[in-house]
Amino acid sequence: MSWSERQRAMLREMGIPAFWPVPPEAPADAPTLPEAAPQARPSPAEAPSSDPVRRPEAITAAPPPAVARPARPEAKAPVSLAAAATAGVDAILRHRPEGIDQMDWPTLRQAVAGCTACGLCESRQQTVFGVGHEQASVMIIGEAPGEQEDRQGEPFVGRAGQLLDRMLHPVDLTRADAAASRQVFIANVLKCRPPGNRNPLPAEVAQCEPYLMRQIALVKPRVIIAMGRFAAQSLLKTSEPIGRLRGRLHEVQGTPVVVTYHPAYLLRNPVDKGLVWDDLCRVRELLLS
Ligand code: URA
């Protein structure tokens, strides 16, 4: 059975490569996809290699090979591919826990750590939940973990993160241990690194959004700073360019949102640091008001 254009488009939307090599021993005319939707799958680390959902050869009509073949590096991919191609987005949605909007901090942390709601769980080293004071006055929201963040499990630890720390200092904010009024909480729209730091896909954002919304509800910050075009547009559900979103006050969950440039952008365009300084002064004013 070959994939329809619709299935391929759906896989593309979910960030799953639309190529699933048929195992060499499978007959060319063998069905390569199961008829029924696969059951909820275990996390990649837990999945045994004999799990029939994970192994394409187990869901073909071909008999199992007589000799065990060495594990192949791409052996993880069929989980998402099979789920997506046979049952659509609904099958993937099932892997996100229920009741996120009621979770407390420990449950939310656990839910994020074990999330397999989109294909990013296949390539991440770890999830990046967020860092800072759980009742911080200011919540900073970035785009997604990069390579360093994926490795260390903390947001904004690369060069952009170091610049962010330097930007916060003059307005008396810090990610280091401090009182809630001075310490920020930093989170990203996505909790997992997109491979190669590619742009997050709409389906990935949709899957991750409830986690961020719950983080905002739990922190109850006085001000949110959306860093960069992607965070601003995702949070405010708009496609307006960042140049038009900056300098205006927005709101999410009744909390004022200040939009500013991403520190990674500032590393490339230091001339715009003055604009970010203006935005941070606006944050300061809101905190003092
Ligand atoms: N850029 C982001 O938006 N978030 C990070 O955590 C790191 C870089």
Coordinates of C-alpha atoms in Angstrom, one line a residue, residues 47-286:
A47 CA 10.3 0.2 24.1
P48 CA 11.6 -3.3 23.6
S49 CA 13.1 -4.0 20.2
S50 CA 10.6 -6.8 19.8
D51 CA 7.6 -4.5 20.2
P52 CA 5.5 -5.2 17.1
V53 CA 4.5 -1.6 16.8
R54 CA 8.1 -0.5 16.5
R55 CA 9.3 -2.9 13.9
P56 CA 8.1 -2.5 10.3
E57 CA 8.8 -6.1 9.5
A58 CA 6.4 -7.2 12.3
I59 CA 3.5 -5.5 10.6
T60 CA 4.1 -6.8 7.1
A61 CA 2.8 -10.1 5.8
A62 CA 6.4 -11.3 5.5
P63 CA 7.5 -14.2 7.8
P64 CA 10.0 -13.1 10.5
P65 CA 13.6 -13.5 9.3
A66 CA 15.3 -16.6 10.3
V67 CA 18.5 -14.8 11.5
A68 CA 18.3 -11.9 13.9
R69 CA 19.5 -8.8 12.1
P70 CA 21.5 -6.1 13.9
A71 CA 19.5 -3.2 15.3
R72 CA 19.3 -0.3 12.7
P73 CA 19.7 3.3 13.8
E74 CA 16.5 4.3 12.2
A75 CA 14.5 1.6 14.0
K76 CA 12.7 4.2 16.0
A77 CA 11.0 6.0 13.1
P78 CA 8.2 3.5 12.3
V79 CA 6.4 4.2 15.6
S80 CA 5.4 7.6 14.5
L81 CA 5.1 6.8 10.9
A82 CA 2.8 3.8 11.5
A83 CA 0.7 5.7 14.0
A84 CA 0.4 8.8 11.8
A85 CA -0.2 7.0 8.5
T86 CA -2.8 4.7 9.7
A87 CA -4.8 6.6 12.3
G88 CA -3.9 10.2 11.7
V89 CA -3.2 12.9 14.2
D90 CA -5.7 11.4 16.7
A91 CA -3.4 8.5 17.3
I92 CA -0.5 10.8 18.1
L93 CA -2.7 12.9 20.4
R94 CA -3.4 9.9 22.5
H95 CA 0.1 10.0 23.8
R96 CA -0.3 13.3 25.6
P97 CA -1.6 12.9 29.1
E98 CA -5.1 14.1 30.0
G99 CA -5.9 16.9 32.5
I100 CA -2.9 19.0 31.9
D101 CA -4.9 22.1 32.9
Q102 CA -5.4 20.6 36.4
M103 CA -1.8 19.4 37.1
D104 CA 0.3 20.6 39.9
W105 CA 4.1 21.3 39.4
P106 CA 5.4 17.8 40.1
T107 CA 2.7 16.1 37.9
L108 CA 3.3 18.6 35.1
R109 CA 7.1 18.1 35.2
Q110 CA 6.5 14.3 35.1
A111 CA 4.1 14.7 32.2
V112 CA 6.5 16.8 30.2
A113 CA 9.4 14.4 30.9
G114 CA 7.5 11.5 29.6
C115 CA 5.7 13.2 26.7
T116 CA 5.6 11.3 23.4
A117 CA 2.9 13.5 21.8
C118 CA 4.9 14.4 18.7
G119 CA 7.8 13.1 16.7
L120 CA 10.3 15.3 18.6
C121 CA 10.4 12.7 21.4
E122 CA 12.2 10.5 19.0
S123 CA 15.2 12.8 18.5
R124 CA 15.5 14.7 21.8
Q125 CA 18.1 13.9 24.4
Q126 CA 15.8 15.1 27.1
T127 CA 12.8 17.4 27.6
V128 CA 13.5 21.0 28.7
F129 CA 10.8 21.9 31.2
G130 CA 11.8 25.4 32.3
V131 CA 13.8 26.9 35.1
G132 CA 13.3 29.6 37.8
H133 CA 11.0 30.5 40.6
E134 CA 7.7 28.8 40.6
Q135 CA 6.0 32.1 41.7
A136 CA 8.2 34.4 39.7
S137 CA 7.0 37.9 38.9
V138 CA 8.3 37.7 35.4
M139 CA 8.0 34.7 33.0
I140 CA 10.2 34.6 29.9
I141 CA 9.1 32.5 27.0
G142 CA 11.4 31.5 24.2
E143 CA 11.0 29.3 21.2
A144 CA 12.5 25.8 21.7
P145 CA 15.6 24.2 23.1
G146 CA 18.7 24.2 21.0
E147 CA 21.6 21.8 21.1
Q148 CA 23.0 22.9 24.4
E149 CA 19.6 23.1 26.1
D150 CA 18.8 19.6 24.8
R151 CA 22.0 18.3 26.3
Q152 CA 21.7 20.2 29.7
G153 CA 18.0 20.1 30.2
E154 CA 17.8 23.8 30.9
P155 CA 16.5 26.6 28.6
F156 CA 18.7 29.4 27.3
V157 CA 22.1 28.1 28.3
G158 CA 23.9 28.6 25.0
R159 CA 25.3 31.9 23.7
A160 CA 21.8 33.4 23.5
G161 CA 21.1 32.4 27.0
Q162 CA 24.3 34.1 28.3
L163 CA 23.2 37.3 26.5
L164 CA 19.7 36.9 28.1
D165 CA 21.3 36.8 31.6
R166 CA 23.3 39.9 30.8
M167 CA 20.1 41.7 29.6
L168 CA 18.2 40.8 32.7
H169 CA 20.8 42.0 35.1
P170 CA 20.3 45.8 34.6
V171 CA 16.6 45.5 35.3
D172 CA 17.3 43.6 38.5
L173 CA 16.0 40.3 37.2
T174 CA 17.9 37.0 37.4
R175 CA 17.5 33.3 36.8
A176 CA 19.7 32.6 39.8
D177 CA 18.2 31.8 43.2
A178 CA 16.5 34.9 44.4
A179 CA 13.2 36.2 45.8
A180 CA 10.2 35.7 43.6
S181 CA 10.1 39.4 42.8
R182 CA 13.6 39.2 41.2
Q183 CA 13.8 35.7 39.9
V184 CA 12.3 34.9 36.5
F185 CA 10.8 31.7 35.3
I186 CA 12.1 30.7 31.8
A187 CA 10.3 28.3 29.5
N188 CA 9.9 27.6 25.8
V189 CA 7.0 27.1 23.6
L190 CA 8.4 23.7 22.7
K191 CA 9.8 21.4 25.4
C192 CA 11.9 19.4 23.0
R193 CA 14.5 20.4 20.5
P194 CA 13.5 20.3 16.8
P195 CA 16.2 18.4 14.9
G196 CA 18.9 20.6 13.6
N197 CA 17.2 23.6 15.2
R198 CA 14.6 23.8 12.4
N199 CA 11.5 25.9 13.0
P200 CA 8.8 24.3 15.1
L201 CA 5.9 22.9 13.2
P202 CA 2.3 23.9 13.9
A203 CA 1.4 20.4 15.0
E204 CA 4.3 20.4 17.5
V205 CA 3.3 23.7 18.9
A206 CA -0.3 22.5 19.2
Q207 CA 0.8 19.4 21.1
C208 CA 3.0 21.4 23.5
E209 CA 0.8 24.4 24.1
P210 CA -1.2 23.0 27.0
Y211 CA 2.1 22.5 29.0
L212 CA 3.0 26.1 28.5
M213 CA -0.5 27.3 29.3
R214 CA -0.4 25.3 32.5
Q215 CA 3.0 26.7 33.4
I216 CA 1.7 30.2 33.0
A217 CA -1.3 29.4 35.1
L218 CA 0.8 27.9 37.9
V219 CA 3.5 30.7 37.9
K220 CA 0.8 33.5 37.7
P221 CA 3.5 36.0 36.7
R222 CA 2.8 39.7 36.8
V223 CA 4.4 40.1 33.3
I224 CA 5.3 37.7 30.5
I225 CA 8.1 38.5 28.1
A226 CA 7.7 36.8 24.7
M227 CA 11.2 36.5 23.2
G228 CA 11.3 36.5 19.4
R229 CA 8.9 36.3 16.6
F230 CA 8.1 32.6 17.1
A231 CA 7.2 32.8 20.8
A232 CA 5.2 36.0 20.3
Q233 CA 3.2 34.7 17.4
S234 CA 2.5 31.3 19.1
L235 CA 1.6 32.9 22.3
L236 CA -0.6 35.6 20.9
K237 CA -2.0 33.4 18.1
T238 CA -1.2 35.9 15.4
S239 CA 1.0 36.1 12.3
E240 CA 1.8 39.8 12.7
P241 CA 5.5 40.5 12.3
I242 CA 7.5 41.1 15.5
G243 CA 8.1 44.7 14.5
R244 CA 4.4 45.4 14.8
L245 CA 3.9 43.3 18.0
R246 CA 6.7 45.1 19.8
G247 CA 5.9 48.3 21.6
R248 CA 2.2 47.3 22.2
L249 CA 0.8 45.6 25.3
H250 CA -0.8 42.2 24.8
E251 CA -2.5 39.8 27.2
V252 CA -2.5 36.1 27.8
Q253 CA -4.6 34.6 30.6
G254 CA -5.2 38.1 31.8
T255 CA -1.4 38.7 32.2
P256 CA 0.4 41.5 30.3
V257 CA 2.7 40.3 27.6
V258 CA 5.7 42.4 26.4
V259 CA 7.1 41.3 23.0
T260 CA 10.8 41.7 22.4
Y261 CA 13.5 40.5 20.1
H262 CA 15.1 37.1 20.8
P263 CA 18.7 37.2 22.2
A264 CA 19.9 35.1 19.3
Y265 CA 18.6 37.8 16.9
L266 CA 20.5 40.4 18.9
L267 CA 23.7 38.4 18.6
R268 CA 23.3 38.9 14.8
N269 CA 21.9 42.4 15.0
P270 CA 23.4 44.1 18.0
V271 CA 22.2 47.4 16.7
D272 CA 18.7 46.5 18.0
K273 CA 19.8 46.1 21.6
G274 CA 18.4 49.6 22.3
L275 CA 14.9 48.4 21.3
V276 CA 15.2 45.5 23.7
W277 CA 16.3 47.8 26.4
D278 CA 13.2 49.9 25.9
D279 CA 11.1 46.7 26.2
L280 CA 12.8 45.7 29.4
C281 CA 12.2 49.1 30.8
R282 CA 8.5 48.6 30.0
V283 CA 8.6 45.4 32.0
R284 CA 10.1 47.2 34.9
E285 CA 7.4 49.9 34.7
L286 CA 4.7 47.2 34.8

